[in-house]
PDB file of C-alpha atoms in Angstrom:
ATOM      1  CA  MET A 932     -13.647  14.025  30.760  1.00 66.00           C
ATOM      2  CA  ILE A 933     -15.714  14.768  27.674  1.00 83.00           C
ATOM      3  CA  TYR A 934     -17.832  11.633  26.594  1.00 92.00           C
ATOM      4  CA  ASN A 935     -15.925   9.641  29.385  1.00 95.00           C
ATOM      5  CA  ALA A 936     -12.845   9.686  26.868  1.00 97.00           C
ATOM      6  CA  LYS A 937      -9.957   7.689  27.745  1.00 97.00           C
ATOM      7  CA  ASN A 938      -6.548   6.849  25.969  1.00 98.00           C
ATOM      8  CA  GLY A 939      -5.191   3.643  26.606  1.00 98.00           C
ATOM      9  CA  ASN A 940      -2.654   0.683  25.494  1.00 97.00           C
ATOM     10  CA  ILE A 941      -2.575  -3.068  25.222  1.00 97.00           C
ATOM     11  CA  LYS A 942       0.464  -5.249  25.432  1.00 97.00           C
ATOM     12  CA  ILE A 943       0.792  -7.290  22.307  1.00 95.00           C
ATOM     13  CA  GLU A 944       3.697  -9.450  21.901  1.00 88.00           C
ATOM     14  CA  ASN A 945       6.815  -7.321  22.025  1.00 93.00           C
ATOM     15  CA  THR A 946       5.189  -4.049  21.445  1.00 97.00           C
ATOM     16  CA  GLU A 947       1.900  -2.295  22.248  1.00 98.00           C
ATOM     17  CA  MET A 948      -1.385  -1.375  20.530  1.00 98.00           C
ATOM     18  CA  GLU A 949      -2.680   2.004  21.212  1.00 98.00           C
ATOM     19  CA  TYR A 950      -6.589   2.565  21.518  1.00 98.00           C
ATOM     20  CA  VAL A 951      -9.161   5.329  22.884  1.00 98.00           C
ATOM     21  CA  SER A 952     -12.463   4.583  24.317  1.00 98.00           C
ATOM     22  CA  PHE A 953     -15.527   6.764  25.114  1.00 98.00           C
ATOM     23  CA  GLY A 954     -19.245   6.759  25.691  1.00 97.00           C
ATOM     24  CA  SER A 955     -21.516   4.877  28.435  1.00 94.00           C
ATOM     25  CA  GLY A 956     -23.714   2.869  26.479  1.00 95.00           C
ATOM     26  CA  ASP A 957     -24.485  -0.886  27.210  1.00 94.00           C
ATOM     27  CA  LYS A 958     -23.318  -2.014  23.970  1.00 97.00           C
ATOM     28  CA  TYR A 959     -19.942  -2.191  22.168  1.00 98.00           C
ATOM     29  CA  LEU A 960     -18.866  -0.226  19.173  1.00 98.00           C
ATOM     30  CA  VAL A 961     -15.302  -1.022  17.712  1.00 98.00           C
ATOM     31  CA  ILE A 962     -14.048   1.278  15.121  1.00 98.00           C
ATOM     32  CA  ILE A 963     -10.948   0.347  12.941  1.00 98.00           C
ATOM     33  CA  PRO A 964      -9.429   3.536  11.239  1.00 98.00           C
ATOM     34  CA  GLY A 965      -7.769   3.630   7.759  1.00 98.00           C
ATOM     35  CA  LEU A 966      -4.336   3.693   6.492  1.00 97.00           C
ATOM     36  CA  GLY A 967      -3.812   7.156   7.902  1.00 94.00           C
ATOM     37  CA  ASP A 968      -3.285   5.234  11.133  1.00 96.00           C
ATOM     38  CA  ALA A 969       0.163   4.579  10.021  1.00 95.00           C
ATOM     39  CA  LEU A 970       1.161   8.271   9.813  1.00 94.00           C
ATOM     40  CA  LYS A 971      -0.603   9.148  13.428  1.00 93.00           C
ATOM     41  CA  THR A 972      -1.742   6.483  15.722  1.00 95.00           C
ATOM     42  CA  VAL A 973      -5.070   7.186  17.996  1.00 97.00           C
ATOM     43  CA  LYS A 974      -2.362   7.953  20.980  1.00 96.00           C
ATOM     44  CA  GLY A 975      -3.550  10.815  22.869  1.00 96.00           C
ATOM     45  CA  THR A 976      -6.837  11.666  20.615  1.00 95.00           C
ATOM     46  CA  ALA A 977      -9.403  10.288  22.835  1.00 96.00           C
ATOM     47  CA  VAL A 978     -11.139  13.495  23.059  1.00 96.00           C
ATOM     48  CA  PRO A 979     -11.392  14.866  19.280  1.00 94.00           C
ATOM     49  CA  PHE A 980     -12.503  11.098  18.279  1.00 96.00           C
ATOM     50  CA  ALA A 981     -15.026  11.263  21.365  1.00 96.00           C
ATOM     51  CA  TRP A 982     -16.398  14.490  19.501  1.00 95.00           C
ATOM     52  CA  MET A 983     -16.077  13.216  16.137  1.00 94.00           C
ATOM     53  CA  TYR A 984     -18.534  10.110  16.897  1.00 95.00           C
ATOM     54  CA  ARG A 985     -20.425  11.595  19.724  1.00 95.00           C
ATOM     55  CA  LYS A 986     -23.500  10.443  17.821  1.00 95.00           C
ATOM     56  CA  PHE A 987     -22.882   7.000  19.318  1.00 97.00           C
ATOM     57  CA  SER A 988     -21.841   7.877  22.790  1.00 96.00           C
ATOM     58  CA  ASP A 989     -25.406   7.381  24.297  1.00 95.00           C
ATOM     59  CA  GLU A 990     -25.807   3.921  22.710  1.00 95.00           C
ATOM     60  CA  TYR A 991     -22.309   2.560  22.707  1.00 98.00           C
ATOM     61  CA  SER A 992     -19.134   1.948  24.621  1.00 98.00           C
ATOM     62  CA  VAL A 993     -16.746   2.669  21.906  1.00 98.00           C
ATOM     63  CA  TYR A 994     -13.192   1.793  21.234  1.00 98.00           C
ATOM     64  CA  ILE A 995     -10.999   2.860  18.301  1.00 98.00           C
ATOM     65  CA  PHE A 996      -7.971   0.539  17.844  1.00 98.00           C
ATOM     66  CA  SER A 997      -4.605   1.422  15.901  1.00 98.00           C
ATOM     67  CA  ARG A 998      -2.374  -1.237  14.526  1.00 98.00           C
ATOM     68  CA  LYS A 999       0.378  -2.254  16.918  1.00 97.00           C
ATOM     69  CA  ASN A1000       3.130   0.095  17.222  1.00 97.00           C
ATOM     70  CA  HIS A1001       5.966  -2.120  15.834  1.00 95.00           C
ATOM     71  CA  LEU A1002       5.032  -3.460  12.203  1.00 96.00           C
ATOM     72  CA  GLU A1003       6.771  -6.455  10.684  1.00 95.00           C
ATOM     73  CA  MET A1004       7.467  -6.701   6.873  1.00 94.00           C
ATOM     74  CA  GLY A1005       4.662  -8.608   5.309  1.00 96.00           C
ATOM     75  CA  TYR A1006       2.120  -7.594   7.615  1.00 96.00           C
ATOM     76  CA  SER A1007      -1.271  -8.377   6.414  1.00 98.00           C
ATOM     77  CA  THR A1008      -4.833  -7.265   6.658  1.00 98.00           C
ATOM     78  CA  SER A1009      -5.682 -10.653   8.209  1.00 98.00           C
ATOM     79  CA  ASP A1010      -2.903 -10.155  10.710  1.00 98.00           C
ATOM     80  CA  MET A1011      -4.479  -6.907  11.626  1.00 98.00           C
ATOM     81  CA  ALA A1012      -7.787  -8.563  12.199  1.00 98.00           C
ATOM     82  CA  ASP A1013      -6.319 -11.057  14.410  1.00 98.00           C
ATOM     83  CA  GLU A1014      -4.886  -8.385  16.659  1.00 98.00           C
ATOM     84  CA  VAL A1015      -8.189  -6.476  16.872  1.00 98.00           C
ATOM     85  CA  SER A1016      -9.663  -9.739  17.900  1.00 98.00           C
ATOM     86  CA  TYR A1017      -6.787  -9.978  20.552  1.00 98.00           C
ATOM     87  CA  ALA A1018      -7.585  -6.502  21.810  1.00 98.00           C
ATOM     88  CA  MET A1019     -11.001  -7.260  22.174  1.00 98.00           C
ATOM     89  CA  ASN A1020     -10.625 -10.171  24.253  1.00 98.00           C
ATOM     90  CA  GLN A1021      -8.138  -8.376  26.372  1.00 98.00           C
ATOM     91  CA  LEU A1022     -10.847  -5.831  27.229  1.00 98.00           C
ATOM     92  CA  GLY A1023     -13.651  -8.179  27.800  1.00 97.00           C
ATOM     93  CA  ILE A1024     -15.341  -7.427  24.552  1.00 98.00           C
ATOM     94  CA  ASP A1025     -16.946 -10.604  23.569  1.00 97.00           C
ATOM     95  CA  ASN A1026     -19.177  -9.181  20.832  1.00 97.00           C
ATOM     96  CA  ALA A1027     -19.482  -5.870  19.087  1.00 98.00           C
ATOM     97  CA  ASP A1028     -20.776  -3.752  16.060  1.00 98.00           C
ATOM     98  CA  ILE A1029     -17.826  -3.076  13.868  1.00 98.00           C
ATOM     99  CA  ILE A1030     -17.152  -0.227  11.590  1.00 98.00           C
ATOM    100  CA  GLY A1031     -14.174  -0.287   9.257  1.00 98.00           C
ATOM    101  CA  VAL A1032     -13.283   2.731   7.249  1.00 98.00           C
ATOM    102  CA  SER A1033     -10.911   2.647   4.264  1.00 98.00           C
ATOM    103  CA  GLN A1034      -8.082   0.067   5.321  1.00 98.00           C
ATOM    104  CA  GLY A1035      -9.990  -0.482   8.538  1.00 98.00           C
ATOM    105  CA  GLY A1036     -12.785  -1.805   6.426  1.00 98.00           C
ATOM    106  CA  MET A1037     -10.384  -4.475   4.951  1.00 98.00           C
ATOM    107  CA  ILE A1038      -9.484  -5.670   8.355  1.00 98.00           C
ATOM    108  CA  ALA A1039     -13.132  -5.625   9.423  1.00 98.00           C
ATOM    109  CA  GLN A1040     -13.794  -8.145   6.734  1.00 98.00           C
ATOM    110  CA  TYR A1041     -11.234 -10.558   8.111  1.00 98.00           C
ATOM    111  CA  LEU A1042     -12.664 -10.067  11.480  1.00 98.00           C
ATOM    112  CA  ALA A1043     -16.050 -10.973  10.508  1.00 98.00           C
ATOM    113  CA  ILE A1044     -14.968 -14.013   8.363  1.00 98.00           C
ATOM    114  CA  ASN A1045     -12.471 -15.379  10.655  1.00 98.00           C
ATOM    115  CA  TYR A1046     -14.098 -14.250  14.133  1.00 98.00           C
ATOM    116  CA  PRO A1047     -17.926 -14.464  13.174  1.00 98.00           C
ATOM    117  CA  ASP A1048     -19.074 -14.625  16.825  1.00 98.00           C
ATOM    118  CA  LYS A1049     -17.251 -11.211  17.801  1.00 98.00           C
ATOM    119  CA  VAL A1050     -19.107  -9.253  15.044  1.00 98.00           C
ATOM    120  CA  ASP A1051     -23.006  -8.455  15.403  1.00 98.00           C
ATOM    121  CA  LYS A1052     -23.541  -5.691  12.855  1.00 98.00           C
ATOM    122  CA  LEU A1053     -20.628  -4.753  10.277  1.00 98.00           C
ATOM    123  CA  VAL A1054     -20.080  -1.286   8.534  1.00 98.00           C
ATOM    124  CA  LEU A1055     -17.643  -1.362   5.630  1.00 98.00           C
ATOM    125  CA  ALA A1056     -17.044   2.225   4.514  1.00 98.00           C
ATOM    126  CA  ILE A1057     -15.210   3.320   1.582  1.00 98.00           C
ATOM    127  CA  THR A1058     -13.188   0.389   1.262  1.00 98.00           C
ATOM    128  CA  ALA A1059     -12.319  -2.659  -1.024  1.00 98.00           C
ATOM    129  CA  CYS A1060     -12.277  -6.535  -0.971  1.00 98.00           C
ATOM    130  CA  ARG A1061      -9.548  -6.959  -3.273  1.00 98.00           C
ATOM    131  CA  LYS A1062      -6.891  -4.882  -5.236  1.00 96.00           C
ATOM    132  CA  ASN A1063      -8.042  -2.866  -8.528  1.00 97.00           C
ATOM    133  CA  GLU A1064      -6.070  -1.100 -11.065  1.00 97.00           C
ATOM    134  CA  THR A1065      -7.113   2.366  -9.301  1.00 98.00           C
ATOM    135  CA  LEU A1066      -6.203   0.987  -5.626  1.00 98.00           C
ATOM    136  CA  VAL A1067      -2.796  -0.265  -6.850  1.00 98.00           C
ATOM    137  CA  LYS A1068      -1.672   2.835  -8.957  1.00 98.00           C
ATOM    138  CA  THR A1069      -2.634   4.874  -6.266  1.00 98.00           C
ATOM    139  CA  ILE A1070      -0.858   3.222  -3.479  1.00 98.00           C
ATOM    140  CA  ASP A1071       2.198   2.539  -5.594  1.00 98.00           C
ATOM    141  CA  LYS A1072       2.578   6.472  -6.120  1.00 98.00           C
ATOM    142  CA  TRP A1073       2.386   6.929  -2.152  1.00 98.00           C
ATOM    143  CA  ILE A1074       4.868   4.231  -1.516  1.00 98.00           C
ATOM    144  CA  ASP A1075       7.339   5.800  -4.062  1.00 98.00           C
ATOM    145  CA  TYR A1076       6.824   9.132  -2.217  1.00 97.00           C
ATOM    146  CA  ALA A1077       7.520   7.420   1.307  1.00 97.00           C
ATOM    147  CA  ARG A1078      10.579   5.574   0.152  1.00 97.00           C
ATOM    148  CA  LYS A1079      11.944   9.001  -1.333  1.00 97.00           C
ATOM    149  CA  ASN A1080      10.907  10.690   2.099  1.00 95.00           C
ATOM    150  CA  ASP A1081       8.986  13.282  -0.118  1.00 94.00           C
ATOM    151  CA  TYR A1082       6.494  13.991   2.786  1.00 92.00           C
ATOM    152  CA  LYS A1083       4.990  17.145   1.351  1.00 89.00           C
ATOM    153  CA  ASN A1084       4.001  15.152  -1.863  1.00 92.00           C
ATOM    154  CA  LEU A1085       2.602  12.264   0.166  1.00 94.00           C
ATOM    155  CA  ILE A1086       0.440  14.312   2.180  1.00 91.00           C
ATOM    156  CA  GLN A1087      -0.671  16.375  -1.070  1.00 91.00           C
ATOM    157  CA  ASN A1088      -1.396  13.567  -2.985  1.00 94.00           C
ATOM    158  CA  ILE A1089      -3.521  11.597  -0.180  1.00 95.00           C
ATOM    159  CA  ASN A1090      -5.538  14.702   0.175  1.00 93.00           C
ATOM    160  CA  GLU A1091      -6.121  15.138  -3.721  1.00 94.00           C
ATOM    161  CA  LYS A1092      -7.245  11.294  -3.933  1.00 96.00           C
ATOM    162  CA  THR A1093      -9.469  11.666  -0.885  1.00 95.00           C
ATOM    163  CA  TYR A1094     -11.495  14.901  -0.880  1.00 92.00           C
ATOM    164  CA  THR A1095     -13.507  17.235  -3.214  1.00 91.00           C
ATOM    165  CA  GLU A1096     -12.042  20.437  -4.753  1.00 86.00           C
ATOM    166  CA  LYS A1097     -14.231  22.498  -2.045  1.00 80.00           C
ATOM    167  CA  ARG A1098     -12.527  20.803   0.800  1.00 80.00           C
ATOM    168  CA  LEU A1099      -8.930  20.503  -0.951  1.00 81.00           C
ATOM    169  CA  LYS A1100      -8.944  24.504  -0.702  1.00 73.00           C
ATOM    170  CA  TYR A1101      -9.059  24.237   3.091  1.00 70.00           C
ATOM    171  CA  ASN A1102      -6.688  21.319   3.619  1.00 72.00           C
ATOM    172  CA  ALA A1103      -4.005  22.817   1.410  1.00 68.00           C
ATOM    173  CA  LEU A1104      -3.073  25.214   3.943  1.00 68.00           C
ATOM    174  CA  MET A1105      -2.071  22.458   6.250  1.00 68.00           C
ATOM    175  CA  TYR A1106       0.290  20.259   3.962  1.00 67.00           C
ATOM    176  CA  PRO A1107       3.396  21.732   4.973  1.00 70.00           C
ATOM    177  CA  ILE A1108       2.522  21.590   8.606  1.00 69.00           C
ATOM    178  CA  LEU A1109       1.342  17.947   8.463  1.00 71.00           C
ATOM    179  CA  ALA A1110       4.732  17.050   6.594  1.00 73.00           C
ATOM    180  CA  LYS A1111       6.886  18.200   9.547  1.00 76.00           C
ATOM    181  CA  PHE A1112       5.376  15.773  11.745  1.00 79.00           C
ATOM    182  CA  LEU A1113       6.666  12.817   9.511  1.00 87.00           C
ATOM    183  CA  ASN A1114       9.791  10.942   9.730  1.00 90.00           C
ATOM    184  CA  ARG A1115      11.531   7.945   8.262  1.00 91.00           C
ATOM    185  CA  GLU A1116      10.184   5.411  11.024  1.00 93.00           C
ATOM    186  CA  LYS A1117       6.715   6.680   9.917  1.00 94.00           C
ATOM    187  CA  MET A1118       7.627   6.094   6.375  1.00 95.00           C
ATOM    188  CA  GLU A1119       8.676   2.655   7.014  1.00 97.00           C
ATOM    189  CA  ARG A1120       5.361   2.097   9.071  1.00 97.00           C
ATOM    190  CA  PHE A1121       3.353   3.453   6.076  1.00 97.00           C
ATOM    191  CA  ILE A1122       4.878   1.209   3.390  1.00 98.00           C
ATOM    192  CA  ILE A1123       4.221  -1.778   5.536  1.00 98.00           C
ATOM    193  CA  GLN A1124       0.590  -0.896   5.969  1.00 98.00           C
ATOM    194  CA  ALA A1125       0.113   0.258   2.290  1.00 98.00           C
ATOM    195  CA  ASN A1126       1.727  -2.932   0.761  1.00 98.00           C
ATOM    196  CA  ALA A1127      -1.134  -4.690   3.228  1.00 98.00           C
ATOM    197  CA  CYS A1128      -3.634  -2.706   1.157  1.00 98.00           C
ATOM    198  CA  LYS A1129      -2.202  -3.775  -2.255  1.00 96.00           C
ATOM    199  CA  GLU A1130      -2.096  -7.103  -1.013  1.00 97.00           C
ATOM    200  CA  HIS A1131      -5.702  -7.437   0.806  1.00 98.00           C
ATOM    201  CA  ASN A1132      -7.963 -10.041  -1.092  1.00 98.00           C
ATOM    202  CA  ALA A1133     -10.974 -11.389   0.689  1.00 98.00           C
ATOM    203  CA  TRP A1134     -13.051 -11.916  -2.758  1.00 97.00           C
ATOM    204  CA  ASP A1135     -13.013 -15.869  -2.171  1.00 97.00           C
ATOM    205  CA  GLU A1136     -14.138 -15.550   1.377  1.00 97.00           C
ATOM    206  CA  ILE A1137     -16.321 -12.468   1.917  1.00 97.00           C
ATOM    207  CA  ASN A1138     -19.414 -14.513   1.140  1.00 97.00           C
ATOM    208  CA  LYS A1139     -18.941 -16.037   4.349  1.00 97.00           C
ATOM    209  CA  ILE A1140     -19.766 -12.786   6.403  1.00 98.00           C
ATOM    210  CA  GLN A1141     -22.823 -13.663   8.312  1.00 96.00           C
ATOM    211  CA  ALA A1142     -23.143 -10.239   9.825  1.00 98.00           C
ATOM    212  CA  LYS A1143     -25.639  -7.941   8.561  1.00 97.00           C
ATOM    213  CA  THR A1144     -23.758  -5.319   6.485  1.00 98.00           C
ATOM    214  CA  LEU A1145     -23.920  -1.724   5.592  1.00 98.00           C
ATOM    215  CA  ILE A1146     -21.597  -0.671   2.836  1.00 98.00           C
ATOM    216  CA  LEU A1147     -20.785   3.071   2.172  1.00 98.00           C
ATOM    217  CA  GLY A1148     -19.196   4.293  -1.178  1.00 98.00           C
ATOM    218  CA  GLY A1149     -18.374   7.230  -3.163  1.00 97.00           C
ATOM    219  CA  ALA A1150     -19.161   7.428  -6.396  1.00 97.00           C
ATOM    220  CA  GLU A1151     -15.894   9.569  -7.127  1.00 97.00           C
ATOM    221  CA  ASP A1152     -13.645   7.221  -5.083  1.00 98.00           C
ATOM    222  CA  LYS A1153      -9.996   7.610  -6.379  1.00 97.00           C
ATOM    223  CA  ILE A1154      -8.537   5.237  -4.207  1.00 98.00           C
ATOM    224  CA  VAL A1155     -10.487   1.981  -3.889  1.00 98.00           C
ATOM    225  CA  GLY A1156     -12.126   2.753  -7.201  1.00 97.00           C
ATOM    226  CA  LYS A1157     -15.735   3.751  -8.075  1.00 94.00           C
ATOM    227  CA  GLU A1158     -16.960  -0.090  -8.115  1.00 96.00           C
ATOM    228  CA  ALA A1159     -15.623  -1.375  -5.006  1.00 98.00           C
ATOM    229  CA  ALA A1160     -18.254  -1.023  -2.987  1.00 98.00           C
ATOM    230  CA  ALA A1161     -20.840  -2.607  -5.476  1.00 98.00           C
ATOM    231  CA  GLU A1162     -18.361  -5.377  -5.826  1.00 97.00           C
ATOM    232  CA  MET A1163     -18.546  -6.064  -2.050  1.00 98.00           C
ATOM    233  CA  ALA A1164     -22.255  -5.741  -2.152  1.00 98.00           C
ATOM    234  CA  SER A1165     -22.461  -8.612  -4.811  1.00 97.00           C
ATOM    235  CA  ARG A1166     -20.741 -10.943  -2.486  1.00 97.00           C
ATOM    236  CA  ILE A1167     -21.823 -10.297   1.225  1.00 98.00           C
ATOM    237  CA  PRO A1168     -25.250 -12.216   1.524  1.00 95.00           C
ATOM    238  CA  ALA A1169     -27.163  -9.818   3.933  1.00 93.00           C
ATOM    239  CA  ASN A1170     -26.193  -6.025   2.822  1.00 97.00           C
ATOM    240  CA  ILE A1171     -27.497  -2.649   2.353  1.00 97.00           C
ATOM    241  CA  LEU A1172     -25.360  -0.553  -0.153  1.00 98.00           C
ATOM    242  CA  LYS A1173     -25.298   3.207  -0.188  1.00 98.00           C
ATOM    243  CA  ILE A1174     -23.578   5.230  -2.523  1.00 98.00           C
ATOM    244  CA  TYR A1175     -22.607   9.067  -2.223  1.00 98.00           C
ATOM    245  CA  PRO A1176     -22.914  10.411  -5.799  1.00 96.00           C
ATOM    246  CA  ASN A1177     -20.962  13.377  -5.865  1.00 93.00           C
ATOM    247  CA  LEU A1178     -18.410  12.249  -3.264  1.00 96.00           C
ATOM    248  CA  GLY A1179     -14.982  10.125  -2.967  1.00 97.00           C
ATOM    249  CA  HIS A1180     -13.049   8.463  -0.416  1.00 97.00           C
ATOM    250  CA  GLY A1181     -13.356  11.462   1.862  1.00 96.00           C
ATOM    251  CA  ALA A1182     -17.218  10.802   2.212  1.00 96.00           C
ATOM    252  CA  TYR A1183     -16.483   9.995   5.863  1.00 95.00           C
ATOM    253  CA  ASP A1184     -15.670  13.371   6.475  1.00 93.00           C
ATOM    254  CA  GLU A1185     -17.899  15.197   3.908  1.00 95.00           C
ATOM    255  CA  ALA A1186     -21.120  13.527   3.725  1.00 96.00           C
ATOM    256  CA  ALA A1187     -23.098  15.311   6.652  1.00 95.00           C
ATOM    257  CA  ASP A1188     -25.137  12.307   7.132  1.00 97.00           C
ATOM    258  CA  PHE A1189     -22.468   9.816   7.252  1.00 97.00           C
ATOM    259  CA  ASN A1190     -22.541   8.885  11.174  1.00 97.00           C
ATOM    260  CA  LYS A1191     -26.235   9.271  11.176  1.00 97.00           C
ATOM    261  CA  VAL A1192     -26.725   6.604   8.430  1.00 97.00           C
ATOM    262  CA  ILE A1193     -24.734   4.431  10.277  1.00 98.00           C
ATOM    263  CA  LEU A1194     -26.283   4.769  13.688  1.00 97.00           C
ATOM    264  CA  GLU A1195     -29.833   4.400  12.219  1.00 97.00           C
ATOM    265  CA  PHE A1196     -28.522   1.143  10.418  1.00 97.00           C
ATOM    266  CA  LEU A1197     -27.136  -0.213  13.739  1.00 97.00           C
ATOM    267  CA  LYS A1198     -30.115   0.605  15.687  1.00 95.00           C
ATOM    268  CA  SER A1199     -32.530  -0.907  13.204  1.00 92.00           C
ATOM    269  CA  ASN A1200     -33.869  -4.370  13.550  1.00 81.00           C
ATOM    270  CA  GLY A1201     -34.046  -5.312  10.158  1.00 66.00           C
ATOM    271  CA  LEU A1202     -31.618  -5.110   7.224  1.00 67.00           C
TER     272      LEU A1202
END
């Protein structure tokens, strides 16, 4: 199998949590994906993810965790962090470098705050430590589309808020196709996770993060806002801040050096 890619799941309470793993390194790397996980979990995607993050395969044994399959109303980013910690315990991962992308970055914050021994180095990518006007306005629109089962406009607006014009021209062809894979159950899951983004507030605790932290942001971010990355950097004691000047929330897809920058940080001895 390419890059030793595998699909798996963990029993958690009355449901399961999907995950994928790949790589053959001696160290562990945990990646926590964003809100898109509500629409499509990582189930069955080990090979695509292994290819996407292939730069990490030699150095690390990599695990990417979805949220659990059944979500309760009021499910929070702190709850999600508890469950990532549980999943790590089940797989024998005592300590790992952590990458959190978008909502995954919110979860990673609480993982580092509440379980400091589990986190070596931390990467917070295109995320925020608390809500702001941009984030709330955007999420509210998405929740409205989800409640109306307006799948096409939900997908379209997510893409328009995430990517640059150049990338949008390519993605637009996929809107009707992607919308066909959505249903009411996924909308309910999306609403719960979207509300968790809106209610995330680690501002008063984020200064407790002990891990050396790389913060990546987009100067044109239309989802978490342009100032979110700098705001986190003002609170986390040991951090490096990198802003992509011409990119927005989709920097993880559009910045050619995105994974390279992260790997260099994770391999570095200093800050």
